[in-house]
Amino acid sequence: MKNTSLILGCGDIGTTLGRLLVDAGHRVVGVRRRPQALEGTGIEPLALDLTDEAALASLPDADIVVYVASADHFDESAYRAAYPDGLKAVLGELERRDKAPKRVFFVSSTSVYAQQDGEQVDETSPTEPRGFSGQLMLTAERALTEHALPGTVVRFSGIYGPGRDRLIQQVREGRMAAAVPPMYTNRIHRDDCAGVLAHLIGRALDDQPLEPLYLASDCEPVPLHDVTAWLAQRLGIESSETMQSPLKRRSSKRCDNTRLRETGYHFRYPTFREGYAQVLASADPAKPAKA
């Protein structure tokens, strides 16, 4: 019989993951408020608001559950509803089922780290987020890791890819990140987000060991200035202004993906060069995707 994978919050990453799982022979059910976007993907659509606890009883039983919901707005109430409250409600529903999922995956974020001096971080590093987004994400993580159901948290760094091209647009406007002090950035292509999840799901279904937490970022933390300079060179753009003042220092850290790579995952886009080359080529198919 086919394995059933339930993707809760089946947006861009969820749909990309769902397509991979369908191709691998899974039955995939994608949950989102407006499921029309799933037509033609092979993913079974299910219209449902994850913040409506009464509606969760209509969720099908599944071997794998992936919680990849997103907040409607960048404010504390929306984040609380989408992450800790939504995940806790789903876990409460699943634990009452006669058939429990083999594993629950929660998609989190490296916003749980507060390091800003270029420190290297991994799954064992301190998490002391200052903003509400990181704090609520960390609360959701703990809801899963402390639950009786088997679960794994996957922390993604900055996600980019087709349609996620804000940095490219900034560079097109002539805006560059300051070179000094170096502001380290960590990125992962949308396709590798889906690839990582599919890889870990495969391990779960094959009864291979999984850690409760993985940090998913590409293989080269790099100063943001280097990324913008590379993009400017590829786009033939001369910078005319600084993107942000060095005085307004935000998070600056270097994510170590060793634990993830040790599971056997191989990145499709191991650095920003390969990844952004693909994004630029997808926007202009006449140009080859050379890093």
PDB file of C-alpha atoms in Angstrom:
ATOM      1  CA  MET A   1       0.000   0.000   0.000  1.00  0.00           C
ATOM      2  CA  LYS A   2       1.047   3.572  -0.606  1.00  0.00           C
ATOM      3  CA  ASN A   3       2.388   5.648   2.231  1.00  0.00           C
ATOM      4  CA  THR A   4       0.204   8.665   2.995  1.00  0.00           C
ATOM      5  CA  SER A   5       1.935  11.974   3.580  1.00  0.00           C
ATOM      6  CA  LEU A   6      -0.055  14.885   4.966  1.00  0.00           C
ATOM      7  CA  ILE A   7       1.346  18.351   4.263  1.00  0.00           C
ATOM      8  CA  LEU A   8      -0.180  21.002   6.505  1.00  0.00           C
ATOM      9  CA  GLY A   9       0.251  24.446   4.985  1.00  0.00           C
ATOM     10  CA  CYS A  10       0.888  23.262   1.439  1.00  0.00           C
ATOM     11  CA  GLY A  11       2.281  26.452  -0.076  1.00  0.00           C
ATOM     12  CA  ASP A  12       5.399  26.868  -2.199  1.00  0.00           C
ATOM     13  CA  ILE A  13       7.677  24.539  -0.237  1.00  0.00           C
ATOM     14  CA  GLY A  14       4.875  22.109   0.579  1.00  0.00           C
ATOM     15  CA  THR A  15       3.814  21.845  -3.053  1.00  0.00           C
ATOM     16  CA  THR A  16       7.400  21.310  -4.210  1.00  0.00           C
ATOM     17  CA  LEU A  17       7.792  18.603  -1.563  1.00  0.00           C
ATOM     18  CA  GLY A  18       4.435  17.074  -2.470  1.00  0.00           C
ATOM     19  CA  ARG A  19       5.430  16.706  -6.101  1.00  0.00           C
ATOM     20  CA  LEU A  20       8.597  14.861  -5.045  1.00  0.00           C
ATOM     21  CA  LEU A  21       6.613  12.516  -2.829  1.00  0.00           C
ATOM     22  CA  VAL A  22       3.985  11.868  -5.506  1.00  0.00           C
ATOM     23  CA  ASP A  23       6.785  10.985  -7.915  1.00  0.00           C
ATOM     24  CA  ALA A  24       8.136   8.594  -5.266  1.00  0.00           C
ATOM     25  CA  GLY A  25       4.789   6.791  -5.113  1.00  0.00           C
ATOM     26  CA  HIS A  26       3.210   8.423  -2.057  1.00  0.00           C
ATOM     27  CA  ARG A  27      -0.371   9.412  -1.614  1.00  0.00           C
ATOM     28  CA  VAL A  28      -0.052  13.087  -0.694  1.00  0.00           C
ATOM     29  CA  VAL A  29      -2.769  15.232   0.869  1.00  0.00           C
ATOM     30  CA  GLY A  30      -2.116  18.972   0.829  1.00  0.00           C
ATOM     31  CA  VAL A  31      -3.945  21.196   3.306  1.00  0.00           C
ATOM     32  CA  ARG A  32      -4.416  24.885   2.679  1.00  0.00           C
ATOM     33  CA  ARG A  33      -7.211  27.414   2.937  1.00  0.00           C
ATOM     34  CA  ARG A  34      -7.532  27.784  -0.839  1.00  0.00           C
ATOM     35  CA  PRO A  35      -6.422  24.505  -2.427  1.00  0.00           C
ATOM     36  CA  GLN A  36      -7.137  25.446  -6.058  1.00  0.00           C
ATOM     37  CA  ALA A  37      -3.402  26.026  -6.564  1.00  0.00           C
ATOM     38  CA  LEU A  38      -2.830  22.269  -6.107  1.00  0.00           C
ATOM     39  CA  GLU A  39      -4.765  21.323  -9.230  1.00  0.00           C
ATOM     40  CA  GLY A  40      -2.648  19.292 -11.633  1.00  0.00           C
ATOM     41  CA  THR A  41       0.085  18.542  -9.083  1.00  0.00           C
ATOM     42  CA  GLY A  42      -0.990  15.021  -8.143  1.00  0.00           C
ATOM     43  CA  ILE A  43      -1.513  16.252  -4.578  1.00  0.00           C
ATOM     44  CA  GLU A  44      -4.981  15.658  -3.119  1.00  0.00           C
ATOM     45  CA  PRO A  45      -6.307  19.063  -2.027  1.00  0.00           C
ATOM     46  CA  LEU A  46      -8.035  19.580   1.298  1.00  0.00           C
ATOM     47  CA  ALA A  47      -9.468  22.991   2.138  1.00  0.00           C
ATOM     48  CA  LEU A  48      -8.993  23.605   5.844  1.00  0.00           C
ATOM     49  CA  ASP A  49      -8.019  26.417   8.216  1.00  0.00           C
ATOM     50  CA  LEU A  50      -5.389  25.037  10.588  1.00  0.00           C
ATOM     51  CA  THR A  51      -6.341  27.634  13.207  1.00  0.00           C
ATOM     52  CA  ASP A  52      -9.844  26.111  13.395  1.00  0.00           C
ATOM     53  CA  GLU A  53      -9.414  23.324  15.941  1.00  0.00           C
ATOM     54  CA  ALA A  54     -12.880  21.908  15.293  1.00  0.00           C
ATOM     55  CA  ALA A  55     -11.997  21.343  11.639  1.00  0.00           C
ATOM     56  CA  LEU A  56      -8.907  19.245  12.419  1.00  0.00           C
ATOM     57  CA  ALA A  57     -11.032  16.124  12.908  1.00  0.00           C
ATOM     58  CA  SER A  58     -11.414  16.016   9.118  1.00  0.00           C
ATOM     59  CA  LEU A  59      -7.687  15.446   8.620  1.00  0.00           C
ATOM     60  CA  PRO A  60      -6.984  11.983   7.205  1.00  0.00           C
ATOM     61  CA  ASP A  61      -4.747   9.514   8.980  1.00  0.00           C
ATOM     62  CA  ALA A  62      -1.210   9.649   7.636  1.00  0.00           C
ATOM     63  CA  ASP A  63       2.112   7.873   7.925  1.00  0.00           C
ATOM     64  CA  ILE A  64       4.000  11.169   7.696  1.00  0.00           C
ATOM     65  CA  VAL A  65       2.831  14.629   8.756  1.00  0.00           C
ATOM     66  CA  VAL A  66       4.712  17.763   7.686  1.00  0.00           C
ATOM     67  CA  TYR A  67       3.721  21.017   9.396  1.00  0.00           C
ATOM     68  CA  VAL A  68       4.924  23.781   7.094  1.00  0.00           C
ATOM     69  CA  ALA A  69       2.318  26.439   7.781  1.00  0.00           C
ATOM     70  CA  SER A  70       3.077  30.145   7.500  1.00  0.00           C
ATOM     71  CA  ALA A  71       1.719  33.174   9.308  1.00  0.00           C
ATOM     72  CA  ASP A  72      -0.708  35.456   7.468  1.00  0.00           C
ATOM     73  CA  HIS A  73       1.016  38.587   8.756  1.00  0.00           C
ATOM     74  CA  PHE A  74       4.250  39.523  10.451  1.00  0.00           C
ATOM     75  CA  ASP A  75       2.803  40.216  13.862  1.00  0.00           C
ATOM     76  CA  GLU A  76       2.801  38.376  17.172  1.00  0.00           C
ATOM     77  CA  SER A  77      -0.806  37.205  17.103  1.00  0.00           C
ATOM     78  CA  ALA A  78      -0.487  35.767  13.586  1.00  0.00           C
ATOM     79  CA  TYR A  79       2.752  33.975  14.487  1.00  0.00           C
ATOM     80  CA  ARG A  80       1.269  32.572  17.680  1.00  0.00           C
ATOM     81  CA  ALA A  81      -1.761  31.229  15.816  1.00  0.00           C
ATOM     82  CA  ALA A  82       0.259  29.738  12.949  1.00  0.00           C
ATOM     83  CA  TYR A  83       3.110  28.165  14.899  1.00  0.00           C
ATOM     84  CA  PRO A  84       2.791  27.147  18.570  1.00  0.00           C
ATOM     85  CA  ASP A  85      -1.009  27.231  18.771  1.00  0.00           C
ATOM     86  CA  GLY A  86      -1.576  25.600  15.387  1.00  0.00           C
ATOM     87  CA  LEU A  87       1.012  22.886  15.897  1.00  0.00           C
ATOM     88  CA  LYS A  88      -0.224  22.082  19.417  1.00  0.00           C
ATOM     89  CA  ALA A  89      -3.773  21.732  18.134  1.00  0.00           C
ATOM     90  CA  VAL A  90      -2.646  19.379  15.360  1.00  0.00           C
ATOM     91  CA  LEU A  91      -0.612  17.279  17.798  1.00  0.00           C
ATOM     92  CA  GLY A  92      -3.615  17.089  20.108  1.00  0.00           C
ATOM     93  CA  GLU A  93      -5.748  15.790  17.246  1.00  0.00           C
ATOM     94  CA  LEU A  94      -3.146  13.272  16.067  1.00  0.00           C
ATOM     95  CA  GLU A  95      -2.515  11.792  19.513  1.00  0.00           C
ATOM     96  CA  ARG A  96      -6.180  10.835  19.748  1.00  0.00           C
ATOM     97  CA  ARG A  97      -6.067   8.777  16.562  1.00  0.00           C
ATOM     98  CA  ASP A  98      -6.018   4.979  16.566  1.00  0.00           C
ATOM     99  CA  LYS A  99      -3.363   5.201  13.868  1.00  0.00           C
ATOM    100  CA  ALA A 100      -0.589   7.572  14.893  1.00  0.00           C
ATOM    101  CA  PRO A 101       1.802   8.980  12.280  1.00  0.00           C
ATOM    102  CA  LYS A 102       5.203   7.396  12.030  1.00  0.00           C
ATOM    103  CA  ARG A 103       6.788  10.830  12.304  1.00  0.00           C
ATOM    104  CA  VAL A 104       5.792  14.479  12.461  1.00  0.00           C
ATOM    105  CA  PHE A 105       8.063  17.101  10.890  1.00  0.00           C
ATOM    106  CA  PHE A 106       7.894  20.765  11.861  1.00  0.00           C
ATOM    107  CA  VAL A 107       9.488  23.375   9.585  1.00  0.00           C
ATOM    108  CA  SER A 108      11.145  25.987  11.761  1.00  0.00           C
ATOM    109  CA  SER A 109      13.633  28.782  11.165  1.00  0.00           C
ATOM    110  CA  THR A 110      17.134  29.888  12.114  1.00  0.00           C
ATOM    111  CA  SER A 111      15.439  32.986  13.582  1.00  0.00           C
ATOM    112  CA  VAL A 112      15.648  31.064  16.872  1.00  0.00           C
ATOM    113  CA  TYR A 113      19.351  32.015  17.009  1.00  0.00           C
ATOM    114  CA  ALA A 114      20.353  35.459  18.270  1.00  0.00           C
ATOM    115  CA  GLN A 115      24.066  35.344  17.422  1.00  0.00           C
ATOM    116  CA  GLN A 116      25.229  38.454  15.554  1.00  0.00           C
ATOM    117  CA  ASP A 117      29.028  38.428  15.586  1.00  0.00           C
ATOM    118  CA  GLY A 118      29.659  35.815  12.908  1.00  0.00           C
ATOM    119  CA  GLU A 119      29.626  32.870  15.319  1.00  0.00           C
ATOM    120  CA  GLN A 120      29.226  29.357  13.959  1.00  0.00           C
ATOM    121  CA  VAL A 121      25.956  27.769  15.051  1.00  0.00           C
ATOM    122  CA  ASP A 122      24.648  24.224  14.896  1.00  0.00           C
ATOM    123  CA  GLU A 123      21.908  22.167  16.531  1.00  0.00           C
ATOM    124  CA  THR A 124      23.632  22.408  19.943  1.00  0.00           C
ATOM    125  CA  SER A 125      24.113  26.191  19.955  1.00  0.00           C
ATOM    126  CA  PRO A 126      22.238  28.446  22.389  1.00  0.00           C
ATOM    127  CA  THR A 127      18.854  29.692  21.193  1.00  0.00           C
ATOM    128  CA  GLU A 128      17.943  33.021  22.801  1.00  0.00           C
ATOM    129  CA  PRO A 129      15.814  34.813  20.193  1.00  0.00           C
ATOM    130  CA  ARG A 130      15.093  38.482  20.901  1.00  0.00           C
ATOM    131  CA  GLY A 131      12.164  38.965  18.538  1.00  0.00           C
ATOM    132  CA  PHE A 132       8.666  37.512  18.860  1.00  0.00           C
ATOM    133  CA  SER A 133       9.051  35.491  15.655  1.00  0.00           C
ATOM    134  CA  GLY A 134      12.015  33.501  16.915  1.00  0.00           C
ATOM    135  CA  GLN A 135      10.549  33.156  20.392  1.00  0.00           C
ATOM    136  CA  LEU A 136       7.259  31.739  19.109  1.00  0.00           C
ATOM    137  CA  MET A 137       9.050  29.470  16.643  1.00  0.00           C
ATOM    138  CA  LEU A 138      11.117  28.089  19.517  1.00  0.00           C
ATOM    139  CA  THR A 139       7.952  27.529  21.565  1.00  0.00           C
ATOM    140  CA  ALA A 140       6.520  25.516  18.673  1.00  0.00           C
ATOM    141  CA  GLU A 141       9.708  23.479  18.361  1.00  0.00           C
ATOM    142  CA  ARG A 142       9.526  22.524  22.017  1.00  0.00           C
ATOM    143  CA  ALA A 143       5.872  21.560  21.656  1.00  0.00           C
ATOM    144  CA  LEU A 144       6.926  18.903  19.172  1.00  0.00           C
ATOM    145  CA  THR A 145      10.172  17.706  20.759  1.00  0.00           C
ATOM    146  CA  GLU A 146       8.472  17.317  24.156  1.00  0.00           C
ATOM    147  CA  HIS A 147       5.433  15.514  22.720  1.00  0.00           C
ATOM    148  CA  ALA A 148       4.905  11.758  22.867  1.00  0.00           C
ATOM    149  CA  LEU A 149       4.577  11.494  19.085  1.00  0.00           C
ATOM    150  CA  PRO A 150       7.920  10.995  17.289  1.00  0.00           C
ATOM    151  CA  GLY A 151       8.935  14.282  15.758  1.00  0.00           C
ATOM    152  CA  THR A 152      11.753  16.120  14.002  1.00  0.00           C
ATOM    153  CA  VAL A 153      12.271  19.868  13.721  1.00  0.00           C
ATOM    154  CA  VAL A 154      13.982  21.222  10.600  1.00  0.00           C
ATOM    155  CA  ARG A 155      15.361  24.757  10.897  1.00  0.00           C
ATOM    156  CA  PHE A 156      15.678  26.426   7.507  1.00  0.00           C
ATOM    157  CA  SER A 157      17.861  29.463   6.962  1.00  0.00           C
ATOM    158  CA  GLY A 158      16.931  32.209   4.468  1.00  0.00           C
ATOM    159  CA  ILE A 159      14.868  30.609   1.713  1.00  0.00           C
ATOM    160  CA  TYR A 160      15.212  31.833  -1.864  1.00  0.00           C
ATOM    161  CA  GLY A 161      14.251  30.514  -5.271  1.00  0.00           C
ATOM    162  CA  PRO A 162      11.819  31.222  -8.093  1.00  0.00           C
ATOM    163  CA  GLY A 163       9.472  33.946  -6.927  1.00  0.00           C
ATOM    164  CA  ARG A 164      11.655  34.628  -3.874  1.00  0.00           C
ATOM    165  CA  ASP A 165      13.903  37.207  -5.482  1.00  0.00           C
ATOM    166  CA  ARG A 166      13.799  40.230  -3.165  1.00  0.00           C
ATOM    167  CA  LEU A 167      17.603  40.400  -2.949  1.00  0.00           C
ATOM    168  CA  ILE A 168      17.903  40.285  -6.738  1.00  0.00           C
ATOM    169  CA  GLN A 169      15.475  43.187  -7.028  1.00  0.00           C
ATOM    170  CA  GLN A 170      17.451  45.194  -4.479  1.00  0.00           C
ATOM    171  CA  VAL A 171      20.641  44.655  -6.456  1.00  0.00           C
ATOM    172  CA  ARG A 172      18.848  45.634  -9.676  1.00  0.00           C
ATOM    173  CA  GLU A 173      18.077  48.926  -7.933  1.00  0.00           C
ATOM    174  CA  GLY A 174      21.795  49.400  -7.336  1.00  0.00           C
ATOM    175  CA  ARG A 175      21.681  48.622  -3.642  1.00  0.00           C
ATOM    176  CA  MET A 176      24.598  46.707  -2.121  1.00  0.00           C
ATOM    177  CA  ALA A 177      25.282  45.297   1.318  1.00  0.00           C
ATOM    178  CA  ALA A 178      28.109  46.976   3.197  1.00  0.00           C
ATOM    179  CA  ALA A 179      31.453  45.152   3.131  1.00  0.00           C
ATOM    180  CA  VAL A 180      32.478  46.200   6.659  1.00  0.00           C
ATOM    181  CA  PRO A 181      31.691  44.841   9.120  1.00  0.00           C
ATOM    182  CA  PRO A 182      30.906  41.524   7.413  1.00  0.00           C
ATOM    183  CA  MET A 183      27.267  40.500   7.851  1.00  0.00           C
ATOM    184  CA  TYR A 184      27.133  36.735   7.418  1.00  0.00           C
ATOM    185  CA  THR A 185      24.086  35.356   5.647  1.00  0.00           C
ATOM    186  CA  ASN A 186      22.856  31.781   5.381  1.00  0.00           C
ATOM    187  CA  ARG A 187      20.643  30.600   2.543  1.00  0.00           C
ATOM    188  CA  ILE A 188      18.898  27.552   1.159  1.00  0.00           C
ATOM    189  CA  HIS A 189      17.199  27.163  -2.204  1.00  0.00           C
ATOM    190  CA  ARG A 190      13.496  26.306  -2.197  1.00  0.00           C
ATOM    191  CA  ASP A 191      14.217  23.060  -4.058  1.00  0.00           C
ATOM    192  CA  ASP A 192      16.705  21.984  -1.391  1.00  0.00           C
ATOM    193  CA  CYS A 193      14.120  22.736   1.312  1.00  0.00           C
ATOM    194  CA  ALA A 194      11.833  20.216  -0.364  1.00  0.00           C
ATOM    195  CA  GLY A 195      14.748  17.863  -1.012  1.00  0.00           C
ATOM    196  CA  VAL A 196      15.831  17.869   2.630  1.00  0.00           C
ATOM    197  CA  LEU A 197      12.318  17.080   3.829  1.00  0.00           C
ATOM    198  CA  ALA A 198      11.849  14.311   1.249  1.00  0.00           C
ATOM    199  CA  HIS A 199      15.205  12.826   2.255  1.00  0.00           C
ATOM    200  CA  LEU A 200      14.355  12.820   5.972  1.00  0.00           C
ATOM    201  CA  ILE A 201      10.882  11.414   5.264  1.00  0.00           C
ATOM    202  CA  GLY A 202      12.497   8.576   3.333  1.00  0.00           C
ATOM    203  CA  ARG A 203      14.732   7.792   6.293  1.00  0.00           C
ATOM    204  CA  ALA A 204      11.745   7.798   8.642  1.00  0.00           C
ATOM    205  CA  LEU A 205       9.787   5.393   6.446  1.00  0.00           C
ATOM    206  CA  ASP A 206      12.834   3.129   6.143  1.00  0.00           C
ATOM    207  CA  ASP A 207      13.165   3.032   9.943  1.00  0.00           C
ATOM    208  CA  GLN A 208      16.547   4.733   9.813  1.00  0.00           C
ATOM    209  CA  PRO A 209      17.509   6.810  12.846  1.00  0.00           C
ATOM    210  CA  LEU A 210      16.622  10.494  12.891  1.00  0.00           C
ATOM    211  CA  GLU A 211      17.650  13.250  15.260  1.00  0.00           C
ATOM    212  CA  PRO A 212      14.959  15.466  16.802  1.00  0.00           C
ATOM    213  CA  LEU A 213      16.546  18.530  15.171  1.00  0.00           C
ATOM    214  CA  TYR A 214      18.339  19.395  11.939  1.00  0.00           C
ATOM    215  CA  LEU A 215      19.708  22.728  10.771  1.00  0.00           C
ATOM    216  CA  ALA A 216      19.114  23.020   7.025  1.00  0.00           C
ATOM    217  CA  SER A 217      21.233  25.633   5.292  1.00  0.00           C
ATOM    218  CA  ASP A 218      23.510  25.421   2.281  1.00  0.00           C
ATOM    219  CA  CYS A 219      27.206  24.641   2.495  1.00  0.00           C
ATOM    220  CA  GLU A 220      28.684  28.157   2.444  1.00  0.00           C
ATOM    221  CA  PRO A 221      27.787  30.828   4.972  1.00  0.00           C
ATOM    222  CA  VAL A 222      29.001  34.022   3.340  1.00  0.00           C
ATOM    223  CA  PRO A 223      29.029  37.791   3.922  1.00  0.00           C
ATOM    224  CA  LEU A 224      25.947  39.390   2.395  1.00  0.00           C
ATOM    225  CA  HIS A 225      28.233  41.819   0.565  1.00  0.00           C
ATOM    226  CA  ASP A 226      29.743  38.918  -1.372  1.00  0.00           C
ATOM    227  CA  VAL A 227      26.289  37.750  -2.465  1.00  0.00           C
ATOM    228  CA  THR A 228      25.198  41.191  -3.636  1.00  0.00           C
ATOM    229  CA  ALA A 229      28.534  41.775  -5.405  1.00  0.00           C
ATOM    230  CA  TRP A 230      28.206  38.458  -7.244  1.00  0.00           C
ATOM    231  CA  LEU A 231      24.648  39.261  -8.278  1.00  0.00           C
ATOM    232  CA  ALA A 232      25.656  42.746  -9.402  1.00  0.00           C
ATOM    233  CA  GLN A 233      28.394  41.276 -11.581  1.00  0.00           C
ATOM    234  CA  ARG A 234      25.980  38.761 -13.110  1.00  0.00           C
ATOM    235  CA  LEU A 235      23.374  41.454 -13.725  1.00  0.00           C
ATOM    236  CA  GLY A 236      25.816  44.074 -15.006  1.00  0.00           C
ATOM    237  CA  ILE A 237      24.744  46.501 -12.286  1.00  0.00           C
ATOM    238  CA  GLU A 238      26.879  49.221 -10.727  1.00  0.00           C
ATOM    239  CA  SER A 239      26.031  49.888  -7.095  1.00  0.00           C
ATOM    240  CA  SER A 240      24.804  53.356  -6.239  1.00  0.00           C
ATOM    241  CA  GLU A 241      23.938  53.057  -2.546  1.00  0.00           C
ATOM    242  CA  THR A 242      24.473  50.886   0.503  1.00  0.00           C
ATOM    243  CA  MET A 243      21.659  48.476   1.272  1.00  0.00           C
ATOM    244  CA  GLN A 244      21.888  48.939   5.023  1.00  0.00           C
ATOM    245  CA  SER A 245      24.004  50.812   7.493  1.00  0.00           C
ATOM    246  CA  PRO A 246      26.614  48.773   9.400  1.00  0.00           C
ATOM    247  CA  LEU A 247      25.261  50.497  12.525  1.00  0.00           C
ATOM    248  CA  LYS A 248      21.984  48.638  12.095  1.00  0.00           C
ATOM    249  CA  ARG A 249      23.532  45.261  12.744  1.00  0.00           C
ATOM    250  CA  ARG A 250      21.154  42.352  12.500  1.00  0.00           C
ATOM    251  CA  SER A 251      21.756  38.648  12.959  1.00  0.00           C
ATOM    252  CA  SER A 252      25.158  37.560  11.658  1.00  0.00           C
ATOM    253  CA  LYS A 253      26.035  33.904  12.098  1.00  0.00           C
ATOM    254  CA  ARG A 254      27.438  30.952  10.163  1.00  0.00           C
ATOM    255  CA  CYS A 255      25.178  27.900  10.046  1.00  0.00           C
ATOM    256  CA  ASP A 256      26.851  24.486  10.143  1.00  0.00           C
ATOM    257  CA  ASN A 257      24.884  21.796   8.259  1.00  0.00           C
ATOM    258  CA  THR A 258      27.186  18.885   9.211  1.00  0.00           C
ATOM    259  CA  ARG A 259      24.475  16.887  11.006  1.00  0.00           C
ATOM    260  CA  LEU A 260      22.206  17.030   7.974  1.00  0.00           C
ATOM    261  CA  ARG A 261      24.950  16.114   5.493  1.00  0.00           C
ATOM    262  CA  GLU A 262      25.934  13.157   7.653  1.00  0.00           C
ATOM    263  CA  THR A 263      22.504  11.635   6.947  1.00  0.00           C
ATOM    264  CA  GLY A 264      23.554  11.389   3.285  1.00  0.00           C
ATOM    265  CA  TYR A 265      21.766  14.434   1.898  1.00  0.00           C
ATOM    266  CA  HIS A 266      23.497  16.046  -1.083  1.00  0.00           C
ATOM    267  CA  PHE A 267      22.584  19.624  -1.872  1.00  0.00           C
ATOM    268  CA  ARG A 268      21.308  20.374  -5.336  1.00  0.00           C
ATOM    269  CA  TYR A 269      22.498  23.947  -4.856  1.00  0.00           C
ATOM    270  CA  PRO A 270      25.397  23.758  -2.374  1.00  0.00           C
ATOM    271  CA  THR A 271      26.114  27.517  -2.475  1.00  0.00           C
ATOM    272  CA  PHE A 272      24.298  30.696  -3.391  1.00  0.00           C
ATOM    273  CA  ARG A 273      26.126  30.779  -6.741  1.00  0.00           C
ATOM    274  CA  GLU A 274      24.486  27.649  -8.146  1.00  0.00           C
ATOM    275  CA  GLY A 275      21.166  28.587  -6.587  1.00  0.00           C
ATOM    276  CA  TYR A 276      20.951  32.165  -7.795  1.00  0.00           C
ATOM    277  CA  ALA A 277      22.217  31.115 -11.214  1.00  0.00           C
ATOM    278  CA  GLN A 278      19.149  28.867 -11.420  1.00  0.00           C
ATOM    279  CA  VAL A 279      16.836  31.674 -10.271  1.00  0.00           C
ATOM    280  CA  LEU A 280      18.268  34.092 -12.825  1.00  0.00           C
ATOM    281  CA  ALA A 281      18.031  31.490 -15.572  1.00  0.00           C
ATOM    282  CA  SER A 282      14.424  30.662 -14.675  1.00  0.00           C
ATOM    283  CA  ALA A 283      13.590  34.353 -14.982  1.00  0.00           C
ATOM    284  CA  ASP A 284      15.374  34.537 -18.351  1.00  0.00           C
ATOM    285  CA  PRO A 285      15.337  31.056 -19.995  1.00  0.00           C
ATOM    286  CA  ALA A 286      17.522  32.320 -22.844  1.00  0.00           C
ATOM    287  CA  LYS A 287      20.478  32.515 -20.454  1.00  0.00           C
ATOM    288  CA  PRO A 288      22.217  29.336 -19.221  1.00  0.00           C
ATOM    289  CA  ALA A 289      22.240  28.645 -15.469  1.00  0.00           C
ATOM    290  CA  LYS A 290      25.992  28.834 -14.884  1.00  0.00           C
ATOM    291  CA  ALA A 291      27.247  29.575 -11.400  1.00  0.00           C
TER     292      ALA A 291
END
